[in-house]
Amino acid sequence: MRLSVSVAIVVLLLGLFALARASRMNRQSIERDGLSRFRDAFRGRYPENLLAQVYAYLAERHGAQEPQYIVNPTDDLARVFGLADLDLEDAVLVIADRAGARLPRAQELDALKTSVRTVEDLLRYLEPYFRPQVVKG
């Protein structure tokens, strides 16, 4: 009887240890690459270069130094990243410039104040500037 109880306790402890380890490994795997998760949230809707540049800028802005930093589509730019008004205009210009995209003109930046509140809004705003330009000739 004592042997059965001892074996049951050992099996239970091994099972709990295995479950904790599997849970930790799963969490690490999910958090390993925040950029991959960010891209997955917008798969096929925006150019890869735009997604990479926005993610890099926001992670850098937030002070993230690890590749598992999570940026969600619904994150509020002003509250989470401190991007409002002129800071938001600067962000748009920096992101577009780093990617080699067309830079918005001054009058185009006016739309930021009314239409861009979340990360997804920012992507939607920037997407036209990342489209290839047609050269007329």
Coordinates of C-alpha atoms in Angstrom, one line a residue:
M1 CA 0.0 0.0 0.0
R2 CA 2.8 2.4 0.9
L3 CA 4.6 1.6 -2.3
S4 CA 1.4 2.3 -4.4
V5 CA 1.0 5.7 -2.7
S6 CA 4.7 6.5 -3.2
V7 CA 4.6 5.6 -6.8
A8 CA 1.4 7.6 -7.3
I9 CA 3.0 10.7 -5.7
V10 CA 6.1 10.3 -7.9
V11 CA 4.0 10.0 -11.0
L12 CA 1.9 13.0 -10.0
L13 CA 5.0 15.1 -9.4
L14 CA 6.6 14.1 -12.7
G15 CA 3.3 14.9 -14.4
L16 CA 3.1 18.3 -12.8
F17 CA 6.8 19.0 -13.7
A18 CA 6.2 18.0 -17.3
L19 CA 3.1 20.1 -17.5
A20 CA 4.9 23.2 -16.1
R21 CA 7.8 22.7 -18.5
A22 CA 5.5 22.3 -21.5
S23 CA 3.6 25.4 -20.5
R24 CA 6.8 27.4 -20.1
M25 CA 8.1 26.2 -23.5
N26 CA 4.8 27.1 -25.2
R27 CA 4.8 30.6 -23.7
Q28 CA 8.4 31.1 -24.8
S29 CA 7.6 29.9 -28.3
I30 CA 4.6 32.2 -28.5
E31 CA 6.6 35.2 -27.2
R32 CA 9.7 34.4 -29.2
D33 CA 9.1 36.7 -32.1
G34 CA 6.7 39.6 -31.7
L35 CA 7.2 40.7 -35.3
S36 CA 5.9 37.3 -36.5
R37 CA 2.8 37.7 -34.4
F38 CA 2.4 41.3 -35.6
R39 CA 2.7 40.1 -39.2
D40 CA 0.2 37.3 -38.6
A41 CA -2.4 39.8 -37.3
F42 CA -2.3 41.6 -40.7
R43 CA -1.4 38.7 -43.0
G44 CA -1.9 39.8 -46.6
R45 CA -3.5 43.2 -45.9
Y46 CA -0.3 45.3 -45.8
P47 CA 3.1 45.1 -47.4
E48 CA 5.7 43.2 -45.4
N49 CA 8.1 46.2 -45.4
L50 CA 5.4 48.4 -43.9
L51 CA 4.6 45.9 -41.1
A52 CA 8.3 45.5 -40.3
Q53 CA 9.0 49.2 -40.2
V54 CA 5.9 50.0 -38.0
Y55 CA 6.7 47.2 -35.6
A56 CA 10.3 48.2 -35.3
Y57 CA 9.4 51.9 -34.7
L58 CA 6.8 51.1 -32.1
A59 CA 8.9 48.6 -30.3
E60 CA 11.9 51.0 -30.3
R61 CA 9.6 53.9 -29.2
H62 CA 8.4 51.8 -26.3
G63 CA 12.0 50.9 -25.3
A64 CA 11.7 47.2 -26.1
Q65 CA 15.0 45.5 -26.6
E66 CA 13.8 41.9 -26.9
P67 CA 12.4 40.3 -30.1
Q68 CA 9.2 39.1 -28.3
Y69 CA 7.7 42.6 -27.7
I70 CA 4.0 42.4 -28.5
V71 CA 2.3 45.2 -30.5
N72 CA -1.4 44.7 -30.9
P73 CA -3.6 46.1 -33.7
T74 CA -5.9 47.8 -31.2
D75 CA -3.1 49.5 -29.1
D76 CA -3.9 53.1 -28.6
L77 CA -1.0 55.1 -30.1
A78 CA -1.3 58.1 -27.7
R79 CA -1.8 56.0 -24.5
V80 CA 0.6 53.1 -25.2
F81 CA 3.3 54.7 -27.2
G82 CA 2.9 58.4 -26.4
L83 CA 2.3 59.3 -30.1
A84 CA -0.1 62.2 -30.6
D85 CA -0.1 65.3 -32.8
L86 CA 3.5 66.2 -33.8
D87 CA 5.0 63.0 -32.4
L88 CA 2.6 61.1 -34.6
E89 CA 3.6 63.1 -37.6
D90 CA 7.2 62.5 -36.9
A91 CA 6.5 58.8 -36.5
V92 CA 4.8 58.6 -39.9
L93 CA 7.7 60.5 -41.6
V94 CA 10.4 58.4 -39.9
I95 CA 8.7 55.1 -40.8
A96 CA 8.2 56.1 -44.4
D97 CA 11.7 57.4 -44.7
R98 CA 13.4 54.3 -43.2
A99 CA 11.4 52.1 -45.6
G100 CA 12.2 54.3 -48.6
A101 CA 8.5 54.9 -49.2
R102 CA 7.0 58.1 -50.5
L103 CA 6.8 60.8 -47.7
P104 CA 3.4 62.3 -47.0
R105 CA 3.0 66.0 -47.9
A106 CA 2.1 68.6 -45.3
Q107 CA -1.6 68.7 -46.2
E108 CA -1.7 64.9 -46.2
L109 CA -0.4 64.8 -42.6
D110 CA -3.4 66.9 -41.5
A111 CA -5.6 63.7 -41.7
L112 CA -3.6 62.1 -38.9
K113 CA -5.3 64.1 -36.2
T114 CA -8.7 62.8 -37.1
S115 CA -8.2 59.4 -38.6
V116 CA -5.3 57.7 -36.7
R117 CA -5.8 56.5 -33.1
T118 CA -4.7 52.8 -33.1
V119 CA -1.9 50.8 -34.6
E120 CA -4.2 49.5 -37.3
D121 CA -5.2 53.0 -38.1
L122 CA -1.6 53.9 -38.6
L123 CA -1.0 51.0 -40.9
R124 CA -4.1 51.9 -42.9
Y125 CA -2.9 55.5 -43.2
L126 CA 0.6 54.6 -44.2
E127 CA -0.3 51.8 -46.7
P128 CA -0.8 54.1 -49.8
Y129 CA 2.7 55.6 -49.3
F130 CA 4.2 52.1 -49.5
R131 CA 2.6 51.2 -52.9
P132 CA 4.9 51.2 -55.9
Q133 CA 4.6 54.5 -57.8
V134 CA 3.6 54.4 -61.4
V135 CA 6.0 56.4 -63.6
K136 CA 4.3 58.1 -66.4
G137 CA 6.3 58.5 -69.5

